[in-house]
């Protein structure tokens, strides 16, 4: 069973968003980091860049593969997780604690298009 956290929103491309007020913290799921293996680099956008729901905003590279990052929501990047520049492997130690970007949401109704923890766990099971 895929590890999930109640209260987060999940996309089919294995990103999550944690909502705090008008902000969303976006990262990859535990399922995604397991599939990738040891993360060696995270390509992130710049602060003030706009991201669109379903569109690419960066990439995660591991020793096995590179994977595009797709934003689950639209908004403006207000912060990037600088710690990942020097220690990208933090994503492997705890994918949910080590978000990649923080965005100011432009359309909170987009959250309705994402899965909750239970639906995401079922989605991951179906992918096996």
PDB file of C-alpha atoms in Angstrom:
ATOM      1  CA  UNK A   1       0.000   0.000   0.000  1.00  0.00           C
ATOM      2  CA  UNK A   2       1.376   3.429  -0.948  1.00  0.00           C
ATOM      3  CA  UNK A   3       2.266   5.672   1.987  1.00  0.00           C
ATOM      4  CA  UNK A   4      -0.077   8.653   2.059  1.00  0.00           C
ATOM      5  CA  UNK A   5      -0.907  11.460   4.452  1.00  0.00           C
ATOM      6  CA  UNK A   6      -4.512  12.450   5.149  1.00  0.00           C
ATOM      7  CA  UNK A   7      -5.296  16.056   4.262  1.00  0.00           C
ATOM      8  CA  UNK A   8      -2.931  16.269   1.292  1.00  0.00           C
ATOM      9  CA  UNK A   9      -4.075  16.405  -2.322  1.00  0.00           C
ATOM     10  CA  UNK A  10      -2.492  14.068  -4.889  1.00  0.00           C
ATOM     11  CA  UNK A  11      -2.072  14.106  -8.672  1.00  0.00           C
ATOM     12  CA  UNK A  12      -1.901  11.168 -11.077  1.00  0.00           C
ATOM     13  CA  UNK A  13       1.701  12.184 -11.882  1.00  0.00           C
ATOM     14  CA  UNK A  14       2.627  11.547  -8.203  1.00  0.00           C
ATOM     15  CA  UNK A  15       2.935  15.078  -6.872  1.00  0.00           C
ATOM     16  CA  UNK A  16       1.234  16.198  -3.688  1.00  0.00           C
ATOM     17  CA  UNK A  17       0.122  19.600  -2.447  1.00  0.00           C
ATOM     18  CA  UNK A  18      -0.291  20.532   1.217  1.00  0.00           C
ATOM     19  CA  UNK A  19      -2.532  23.541   1.711  1.00  0.00           C
ATOM     20  CA  UNK A  20      -1.843  26.157   4.369  1.00  0.00           C
ATOM     21  CA  UNK A  21      -4.136  29.141   3.967  1.00  0.00           C
ATOM     22  CA  UNK A  22      -3.690  30.570   0.457  1.00  0.00           C
ATOM     23  CA  UNK A  23      -0.437  28.666  -0.084  1.00  0.00           C
ATOM     24  CA  UNK A  24       0.326  25.208  -1.401  1.00  0.00           C
ATOM     25  CA  UNK A  25       3.506  23.239  -0.695  1.00  0.00           C
ATOM     26  CA  UNK A  26       4.226  20.962  -3.662  1.00  0.00           C
ATOM     27  CA  UNK A  27       6.488  17.920  -3.670  1.00  0.00           C
ATOM     28  CA  UNK A  28       6.672  14.366  -4.930  1.00  0.00           C
ATOM     29  CA  UNK A  29       5.026  11.507  -3.101  1.00  0.00           C
ATOM     30  CA  UNK A  30       6.733   8.730  -1.206  1.00  0.00           C
ATOM     31  CA  UNK A  31       5.572   6.366  -3.972  1.00  0.00           C
ATOM     32  CA  UNK A  32       7.375   8.536  -6.564  1.00  0.00           C
ATOM     33  CA  UNK A  33      10.646   8.761  -4.641  1.00  0.00           C
ATOM     34  CA  UNK A  34      10.641   4.948  -4.203  1.00  0.00           C
ATOM     35  CA  UNK A  35      10.129   4.515  -7.952  1.00  0.00           C
ATOM     36  CA  UNK A  36      12.924   6.962  -8.772  1.00  0.00           C
ATOM     37  CA  UNK A  37      15.529   5.642  -6.374  1.00  0.00           C
ATOM     38  CA  UNK A  38      18.341   7.837  -5.034  1.00  0.00           C
ATOM     39  CA  UNK A  39      17.572  11.456  -5.945  1.00  0.00           C
ATOM     40  CA  UNK A  40      20.697  13.332  -7.072  1.00  0.00           C
ATOM     41  CA  UNK A  41      19.295  16.629  -8.430  1.00  0.00           C
ATOM     42  CA  UNK A  42      16.119  18.712  -8.276  1.00  0.00           C
ATOM     43  CA  UNK A  43      15.454  21.296 -10.991  1.00  0.00           C
ATOM     44  CA  UNK A  44      13.186  24.008  -9.568  1.00  0.00           C
ATOM     45  CA  UNK A  45      11.632  27.184 -10.965  1.00  0.00           C
ATOM     46  CA  UNK A  46      12.519  30.672  -9.723  1.00  0.00           C
ATOM     47  CA  UNK A  47      10.563  32.670  -7.154  1.00  0.00           C
ATOM     48  CA  UNK A  48       7.851  34.742  -8.921  1.00  0.00           C
ATOM     49  CA  UNK A  49       7.518  32.175 -11.744  1.00  0.00           C
ATOM     50  CA  UNK A  50       3.949  31.154 -12.500  1.00  0.00           C
ATOM     51  CA  UNK A  51       2.977  27.485 -12.561  1.00  0.00           C
ATOM     52  CA  UNK A  52      -0.108  25.982 -14.193  1.00  0.00           C
ATOM     53  CA  UNK A  53      -2.062  22.964 -13.000  1.00  0.00           C
ATOM     54  CA  UNK A  54      -0.969  19.943 -15.045  1.00  0.00           C
ATOM     55  CA  UNK A  55       2.072  21.726 -16.521  1.00  0.00           C
ATOM     56  CA  UNK A  56       5.750  21.004 -15.975  1.00  0.00           C
ATOM     57  CA  UNK A  57       7.609  23.176 -13.450  1.00  0.00           C
ATOM     58  CA  UNK A  58      10.886  21.301 -13.063  1.00  0.00           C
ATOM     59  CA  UNK A  59      12.413  17.836 -12.819  1.00  0.00           C
ATOM     60  CA  UNK A  60      13.815  15.340 -10.360  1.00  0.00           C
ATOM     61  CA  UNK A  61      16.847  13.309 -11.377  1.00  0.00           C
ATOM     62  CA  UNK A  62      17.905  10.073  -9.741  1.00  0.00           C
ATOM     63  CA  UNK A  63      20.652   7.571 -10.419  1.00  0.00           C
ATOM     64  CA  UNK A  64      18.062   5.592 -12.437  1.00  0.00           C
ATOM     65  CA  UNK A  65      16.006   8.205 -14.301  1.00  0.00           C
ATOM     66  CA  UNK A  66      14.839  11.772 -14.681  1.00  0.00           C
ATOM     67  CA  UNK A  67      11.208  12.641 -14.139  1.00  0.00           C
ATOM     68  CA  UNK A  68       9.348  15.836 -14.974  1.00  0.00           C
ATOM     69  CA  UNK A  69       7.536  17.598 -12.166  1.00  0.00           C
ATOM     70  CA  UNK A  70       3.976  18.680 -12.941  1.00  0.00           C
ATOM     71  CA  UNK A  71       2.193  21.193 -10.782  1.00  0.00           C
ATOM     72  CA  UNK A  72      -1.062  19.924  -9.273  1.00  0.00           C
ATOM     73  CA  UNK A  73      -2.312  23.537  -8.936  1.00  0.00           C
ATOM     74  CA  UNK A  74      -1.881  26.944 -10.576  1.00  0.00           C
ATOM     75  CA  UNK A  75      -0.212  29.843  -8.821  1.00  0.00           C
ATOM     76  CA  UNK A  76       2.905  31.928  -8.318  1.00  0.00           C
ATOM     77  CA  UNK A  77       6.065  30.480  -6.790  1.00  0.00           C
ATOM     78  CA  UNK A  78       6.766  32.334  -3.531  1.00  0.00           C
ATOM     79  CA  UNK A  79       9.531  30.066  -2.215  1.00  0.00           C
ATOM     80  CA  UNK A  80      11.723  27.176  -3.326  1.00  0.00           C
ATOM     81  CA  UNK A  81      13.206  24.620  -0.942  1.00  0.00           C
ATOM     82  CA  UNK A  82      16.853  25.724  -1.076  1.00  0.00           C
ATOM     83  CA  UNK A  83      17.947  22.765   1.065  1.00  0.00           C
ATOM     84  CA  UNK A  84      17.321  20.495  -1.939  1.00  0.00           C
ATOM     85  CA  UNK A  85      20.008  22.270  -3.980  1.00  0.00           C
ATOM     86  CA  UNK A  86      22.781  20.884  -1.759  1.00  0.00           C
ATOM     87  CA  UNK A  87      21.034  17.786  -0.404  1.00  0.00           C
ATOM     88  CA  UNK A  88      18.463  16.516  -2.940  1.00  0.00           C
ATOM     89  CA  UNK A  89      18.495  13.137  -1.184  1.00  0.00           C
ATOM     90  CA  UNK A  90      16.289  14.700   1.534  1.00  0.00           C
ATOM     91  CA  UNK A  91      13.412  13.706  -0.755  1.00  0.00           C
ATOM     92  CA  UNK A  92      14.381  10.048  -0.275  1.00  0.00           C
ATOM     93  CA  UNK A  93      14.542  10.354   3.510  1.00  0.00           C
ATOM     94  CA  UNK A  94      11.072  11.948   3.776  1.00  0.00           C
ATOM     95  CA  UNK A  95       9.309  12.999   0.580  1.00  0.00           C
ATOM     96  CA  UNK A  96       6.358  14.520   2.430  1.00  0.00           C
ATOM     97  CA  UNK A  97       8.480  16.680   4.763  1.00  0.00           C
ATOM     98  CA  UNK A  98      10.726  17.935   1.943  1.00  0.00           C
ATOM     99  CA  UNK A  99       8.471  19.930  -0.363  1.00  0.00           C
ATOM    100  CA  UNK A 100       9.963  21.392  -3.548  1.00  0.00           C
ATOM    101  CA  UNK A 101       8.100  24.660  -4.125  1.00  0.00           C
ATOM    102  CA  UNK A 102       5.616  26.846  -2.245  1.00  0.00           C
ATOM    103  CA  UNK A 103       3.016  28.582  -4.408  1.00  0.00           C
ATOM    104  CA  UNK A 104       0.357  31.181  -3.791  1.00  0.00           C
ATOM    105  CA  UNK A 105      -2.766  29.544  -5.216  1.00  0.00           C
ATOM    106  CA  UNK A 106      -4.517  31.375  -8.026  1.00  0.00           C
ATOM    107  CA  UNK A 107      -7.516  29.005  -8.253  1.00  0.00           C
ATOM    108  CA  UNK A 108      -8.242  26.943  -5.115  1.00  0.00           C
ATOM    109  CA  UNK A 109     -11.110  25.183  -6.924  1.00  0.00           C
ATOM    110  CA  UNK A 110      -8.445  23.174  -8.834  1.00  0.00           C
ATOM    111  CA  UNK A 111      -8.025  21.104  -5.664  1.00  0.00           C
ATOM    112  CA  UNK A 112     -11.341  19.454  -6.558  1.00  0.00           C
ATOM    113  CA  UNK A 113      -9.562  17.780  -9.519  1.00  0.00           C
ATOM    114  CA  UNK A 114      -7.023  16.029  -7.257  1.00  0.00           C
ATOM    115  CA  UNK A 115      -7.228  12.809  -5.247  1.00  0.00           C
ATOM    116  CA  UNK A 116      -7.419  12.445  -1.485  1.00  0.00           C
ATOM    117  CA  UNK A 117      -5.127  10.026   0.366  1.00  0.00           C
ATOM    118  CA  UNK A 118      -7.460   7.035  -0.014  1.00  0.00           C
ATOM    119  CA  UNK A 119      -8.053   7.574  -3.732  1.00  0.00           C
ATOM    120  CA  UNK A 120      -4.315   8.067  -4.349  1.00  0.00           C
ATOM    121  CA  UNK A 121      -3.428   4.855  -2.478  1.00  0.00           C
ATOM    122  CA  UNK A 122      -5.953   2.982  -4.635  1.00  0.00           C
ATOM    123  CA  UNK A 123      -4.530   4.652  -7.765  1.00  0.00           C
ATOM    124  CA  UNK A 124      -1.006   3.475  -6.856  1.00  0.00           C
ATOM    125  CA  UNK A 125      -2.242  -0.059  -6.186  1.00  0.00           C
ATOM    126  CA  UNK A 126      -3.859  -0.126  -9.619  1.00  0.00           C
ATOM    127  CA  UNK A 127      -0.566   0.944 -11.238  1.00  0.00           C
ATOM    128  CA  UNK A 128       1.263  -2.158  -9.977  1.00  0.00           C
TER     129      UNK A 128
END
